[in-house]
Coordinates of C-alpha atoms and ligand atoms in Angstrom, one line a residue:
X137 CA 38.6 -45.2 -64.3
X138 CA 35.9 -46.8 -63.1
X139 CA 37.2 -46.2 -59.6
X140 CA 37.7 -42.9 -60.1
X141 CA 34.4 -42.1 -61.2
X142 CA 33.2 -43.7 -58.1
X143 CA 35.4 -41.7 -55.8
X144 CA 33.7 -37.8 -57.2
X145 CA 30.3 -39.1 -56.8
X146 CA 30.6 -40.7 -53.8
X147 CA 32.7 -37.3 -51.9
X148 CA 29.7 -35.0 -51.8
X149 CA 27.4 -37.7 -50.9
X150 CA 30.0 -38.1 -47.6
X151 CA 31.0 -34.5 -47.3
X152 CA 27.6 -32.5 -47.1
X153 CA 25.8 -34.6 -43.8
X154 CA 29.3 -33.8 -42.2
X155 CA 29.0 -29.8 -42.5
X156 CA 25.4 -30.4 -41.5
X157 CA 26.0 -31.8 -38.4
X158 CA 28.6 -29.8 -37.6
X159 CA 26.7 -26.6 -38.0
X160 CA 24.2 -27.7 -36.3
X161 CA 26.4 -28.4 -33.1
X162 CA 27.6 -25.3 -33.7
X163 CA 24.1 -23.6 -33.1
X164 CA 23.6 -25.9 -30.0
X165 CA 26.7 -24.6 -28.4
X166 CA 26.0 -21.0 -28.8
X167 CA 22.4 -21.1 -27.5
X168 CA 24.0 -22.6 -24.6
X169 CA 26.5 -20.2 -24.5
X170 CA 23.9 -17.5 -25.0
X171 CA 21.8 -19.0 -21.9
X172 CA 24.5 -19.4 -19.4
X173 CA 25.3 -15.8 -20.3
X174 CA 22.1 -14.5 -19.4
X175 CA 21.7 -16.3 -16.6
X176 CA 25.2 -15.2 -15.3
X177 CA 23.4 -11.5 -16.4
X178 CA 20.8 -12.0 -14.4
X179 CA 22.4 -12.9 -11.4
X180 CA 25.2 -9.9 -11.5
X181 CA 22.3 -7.8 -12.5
X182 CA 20.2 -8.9 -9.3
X183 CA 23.4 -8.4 -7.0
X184 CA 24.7 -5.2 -8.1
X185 CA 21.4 -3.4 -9.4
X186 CA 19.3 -4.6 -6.6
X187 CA 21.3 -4.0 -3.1
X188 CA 19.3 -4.9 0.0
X189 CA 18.2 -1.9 2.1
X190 CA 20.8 -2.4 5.1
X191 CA 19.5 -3.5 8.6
X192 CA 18.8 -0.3 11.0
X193 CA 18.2 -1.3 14.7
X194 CA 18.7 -0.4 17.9
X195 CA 21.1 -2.7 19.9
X196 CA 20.2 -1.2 23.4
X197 CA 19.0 1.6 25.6
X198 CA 20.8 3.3 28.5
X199 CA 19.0 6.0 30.3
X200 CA 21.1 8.8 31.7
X201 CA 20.1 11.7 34.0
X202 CA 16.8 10.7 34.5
X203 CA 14.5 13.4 36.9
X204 CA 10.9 13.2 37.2
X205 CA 8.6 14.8 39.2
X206 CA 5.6 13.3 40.5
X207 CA 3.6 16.5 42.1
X208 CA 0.5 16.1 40.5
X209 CA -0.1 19.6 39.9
X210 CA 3.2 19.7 37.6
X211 CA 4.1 16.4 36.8
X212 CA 7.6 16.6 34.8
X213 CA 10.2 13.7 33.7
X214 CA 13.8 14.5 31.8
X215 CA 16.2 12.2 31.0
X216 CA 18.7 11.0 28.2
X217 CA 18.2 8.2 26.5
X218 CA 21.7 6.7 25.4
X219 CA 21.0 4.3 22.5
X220 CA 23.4 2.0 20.8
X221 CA 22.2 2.3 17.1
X222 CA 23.3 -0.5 14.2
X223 CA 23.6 -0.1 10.1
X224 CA 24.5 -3.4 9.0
X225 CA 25.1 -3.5 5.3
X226 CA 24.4 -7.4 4.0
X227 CA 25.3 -6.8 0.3
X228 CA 28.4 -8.3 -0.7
X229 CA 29.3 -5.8 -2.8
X230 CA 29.1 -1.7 -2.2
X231 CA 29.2 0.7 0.6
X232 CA 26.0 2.3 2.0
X233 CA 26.3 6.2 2.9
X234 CA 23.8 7.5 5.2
X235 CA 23.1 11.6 5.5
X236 CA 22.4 13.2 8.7
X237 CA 19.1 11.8 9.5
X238 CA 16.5 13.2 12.1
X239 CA 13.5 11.1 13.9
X240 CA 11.3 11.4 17.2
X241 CA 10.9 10.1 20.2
X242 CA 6.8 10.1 21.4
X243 CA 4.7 9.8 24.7
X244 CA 1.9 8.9 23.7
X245 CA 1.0 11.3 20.3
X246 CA 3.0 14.4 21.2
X247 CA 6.9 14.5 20.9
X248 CA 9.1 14.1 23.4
X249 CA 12.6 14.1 22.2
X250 CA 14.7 14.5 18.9
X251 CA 16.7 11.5 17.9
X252 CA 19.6 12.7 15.6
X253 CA 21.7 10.0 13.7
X254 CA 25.4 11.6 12.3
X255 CA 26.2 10.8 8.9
X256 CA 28.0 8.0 8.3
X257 CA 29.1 4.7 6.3
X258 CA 29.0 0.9 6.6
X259 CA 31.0 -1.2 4.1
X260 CA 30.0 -4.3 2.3
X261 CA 29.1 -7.1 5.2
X262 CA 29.9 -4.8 8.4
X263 CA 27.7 -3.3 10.6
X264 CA 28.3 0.4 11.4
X265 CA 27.5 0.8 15.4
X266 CA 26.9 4.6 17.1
X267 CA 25.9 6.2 20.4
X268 CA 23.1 8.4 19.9
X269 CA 22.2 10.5 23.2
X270 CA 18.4 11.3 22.8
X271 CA 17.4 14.5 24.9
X272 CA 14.0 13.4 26.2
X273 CA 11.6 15.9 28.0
X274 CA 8.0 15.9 29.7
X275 CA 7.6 19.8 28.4
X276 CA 6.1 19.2 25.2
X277 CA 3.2 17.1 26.9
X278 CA -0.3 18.7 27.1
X279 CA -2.3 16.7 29.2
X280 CA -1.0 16.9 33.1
X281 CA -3.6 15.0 34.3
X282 CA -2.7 11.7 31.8
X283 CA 0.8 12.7 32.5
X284 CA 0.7 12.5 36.5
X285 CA -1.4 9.3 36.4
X286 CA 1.1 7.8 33.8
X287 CA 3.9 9.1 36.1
X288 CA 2.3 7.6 39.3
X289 CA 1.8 4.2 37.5
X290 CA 5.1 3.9 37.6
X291 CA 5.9 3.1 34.2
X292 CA 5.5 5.4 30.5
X293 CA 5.6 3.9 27.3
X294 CA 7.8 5.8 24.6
X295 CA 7.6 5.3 20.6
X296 CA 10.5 6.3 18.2
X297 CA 10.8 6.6 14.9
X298 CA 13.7 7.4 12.2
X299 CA 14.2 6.8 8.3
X300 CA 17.7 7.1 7.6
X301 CA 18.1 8.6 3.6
X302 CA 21.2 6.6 2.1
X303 CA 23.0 5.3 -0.9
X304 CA 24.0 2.3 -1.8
X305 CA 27.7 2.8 -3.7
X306 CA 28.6 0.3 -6.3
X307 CA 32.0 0.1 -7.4
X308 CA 32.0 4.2 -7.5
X309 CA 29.7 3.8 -10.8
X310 CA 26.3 3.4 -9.6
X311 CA 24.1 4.4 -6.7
X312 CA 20.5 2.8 -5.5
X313 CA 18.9 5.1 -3.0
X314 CA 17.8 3.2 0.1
X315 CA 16.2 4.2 3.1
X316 CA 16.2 2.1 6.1
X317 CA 13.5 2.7 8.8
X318 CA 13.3 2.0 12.7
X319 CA 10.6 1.7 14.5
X320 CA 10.6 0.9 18.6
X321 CA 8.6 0.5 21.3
X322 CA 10.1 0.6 24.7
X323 CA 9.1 1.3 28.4
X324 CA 10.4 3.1 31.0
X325 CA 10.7 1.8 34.1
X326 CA 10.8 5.1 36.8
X327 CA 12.3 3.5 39.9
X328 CA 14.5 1.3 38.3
X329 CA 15.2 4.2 36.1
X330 CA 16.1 1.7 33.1
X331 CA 14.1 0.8 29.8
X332 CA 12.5 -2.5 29.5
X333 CA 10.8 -4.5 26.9
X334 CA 12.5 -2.8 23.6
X335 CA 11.2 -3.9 20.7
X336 CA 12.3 -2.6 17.5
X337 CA 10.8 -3.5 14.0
Ligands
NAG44 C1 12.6 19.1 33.5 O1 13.1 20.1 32.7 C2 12.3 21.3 32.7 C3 12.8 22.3 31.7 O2 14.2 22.3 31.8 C4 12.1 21.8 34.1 O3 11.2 22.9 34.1 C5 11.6 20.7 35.0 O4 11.6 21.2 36.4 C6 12.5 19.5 35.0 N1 11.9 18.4 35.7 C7 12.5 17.8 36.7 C8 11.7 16.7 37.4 O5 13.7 18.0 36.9
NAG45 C1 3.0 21.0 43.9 O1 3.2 22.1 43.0 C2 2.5 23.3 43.3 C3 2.6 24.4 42.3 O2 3.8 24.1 41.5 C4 2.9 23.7 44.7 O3 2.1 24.8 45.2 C5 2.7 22.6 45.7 O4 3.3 23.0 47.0 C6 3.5 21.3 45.2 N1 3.1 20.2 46.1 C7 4.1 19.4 46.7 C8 3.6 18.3 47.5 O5 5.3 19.6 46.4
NAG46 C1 17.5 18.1 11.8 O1 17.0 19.0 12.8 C2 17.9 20.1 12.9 C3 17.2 21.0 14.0 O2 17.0 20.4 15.1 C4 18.0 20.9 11.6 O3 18.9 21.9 11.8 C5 18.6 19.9 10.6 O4 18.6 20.6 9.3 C6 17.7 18.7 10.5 N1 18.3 17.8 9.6 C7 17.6 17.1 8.6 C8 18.4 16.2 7.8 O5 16.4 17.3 8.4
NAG47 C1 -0.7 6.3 30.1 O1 -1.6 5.5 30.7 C2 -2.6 5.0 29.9 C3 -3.6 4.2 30.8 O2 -3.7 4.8 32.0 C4 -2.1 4.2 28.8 O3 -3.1 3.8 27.9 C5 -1.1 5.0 28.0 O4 -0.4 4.2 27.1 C6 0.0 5.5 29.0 N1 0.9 6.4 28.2 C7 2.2 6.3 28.3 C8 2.9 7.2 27.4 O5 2.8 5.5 29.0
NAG48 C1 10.7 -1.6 37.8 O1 12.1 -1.8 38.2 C2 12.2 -2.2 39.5 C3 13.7 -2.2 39.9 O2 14.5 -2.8 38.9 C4 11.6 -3.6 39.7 O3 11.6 -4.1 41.0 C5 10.1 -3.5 39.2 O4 9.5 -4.8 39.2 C6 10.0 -2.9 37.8 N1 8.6 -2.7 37.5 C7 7.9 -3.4 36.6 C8 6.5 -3.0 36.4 O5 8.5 -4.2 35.9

């Protein structure tokens, strides 16, 4: 009887740290639950709702059908500019669609050609490559005098410039507008009728 007695009052005294302890865990392993969760959040959430803006440069310069005239009372030049342009996508996830896309080629501040990139794609970690044949002409210059002593030095110094207006696709369900730009430098050599120093940024 005695016994007995002893074995009711002592089962609660046992029981109720046990429950305590275990509820406790309990709340320990779902704050940790609840952390790695976020964290994993957070780092799909940086991935697919923040793509990188692709890379946009030019991998190299050909120059095509180049005339100039050196006459000083109508200095002229014309050639064609074939460029080998480069979209290279670095997300790991998502295609990047690019629209037609136009930009300029300058001498000096006045324009001197039209550079038009086609539409086009480049999937997740490739680099989409394209010729693009840029008409250049003297024509639009105003200054002769400038033009025939540029002309006469031998070499001309041509800026272009192009924002391509693009979409990031992820998995068909969302899409982050992105807009790479290229910017180049590059001179033209008139007797070796090449460019050299290109330097895009
Ligand atoms: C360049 O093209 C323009 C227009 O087509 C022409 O008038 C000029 O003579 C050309 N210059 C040369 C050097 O061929
Ligand atoms: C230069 O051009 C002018 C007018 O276009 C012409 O009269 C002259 O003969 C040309 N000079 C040379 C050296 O070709
Ligand atoms: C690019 O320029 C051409 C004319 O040279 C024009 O027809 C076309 O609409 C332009 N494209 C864009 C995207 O602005
Ligand atoms: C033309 O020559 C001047 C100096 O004589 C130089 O400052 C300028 O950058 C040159 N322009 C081009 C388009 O090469
Ligand atoms: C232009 O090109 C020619 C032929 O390739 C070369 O001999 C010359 O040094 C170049 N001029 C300059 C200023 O680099």
């Amino acid at each position: 009887m005695t016994e007995d007695h002893k074995a009711k009052s002592l089962a609660p005294v046992e029981d109720y740290p046990r429950s305590d302890e275990k509820s406790s865990k309990c709340l320990v392993y779902m704050l940790a639950i609840m952390v790695i969760q976020g964290s994993l959040l957070l780092v799909f959430a940086t991935i697919f709702l923040r793509p990188q803006t692709p890379r946009f440069d030019i991998g190299s310069v050909a120059v095509r059908n180049f005339k100039y005239g050196t006459n000083s009372s109508a200095p002229s030049f014309n050639l064609t500019l074939v460029t080998q342009v480069a979209v290279e996508n670095t997300n790991f996830f998502g295609d990047f669609r690019f629209e037609n896309s136009n930009g300029s080629v300058w001498c000096g501040s006045e324009v001197v050609g039209q550079m038009k990139i086609p539409k086009g794609r480049a999937q997740a970690r490739a680099i989409e490559r394209m010729n693009v044949p840029i008409d250049v002409s003297s024509l639009g210059l105003s200054d002769t005098n400038r033009l025939s002593s540029n002309i006469s030095s031998g070499l001309l110094e041509l800026n272009s410039y192009v924002k391509l207006s693009g979409k990031m696709n992820i998995m068909k369900i969302m899409k982050r507008r992105r807009n790479p730009e290229l910017n180049c430098i590059m001179t033209l050599n008139l007797t070796g009728k090449a460019v050299q120093d290109l330097k895009c940024y």
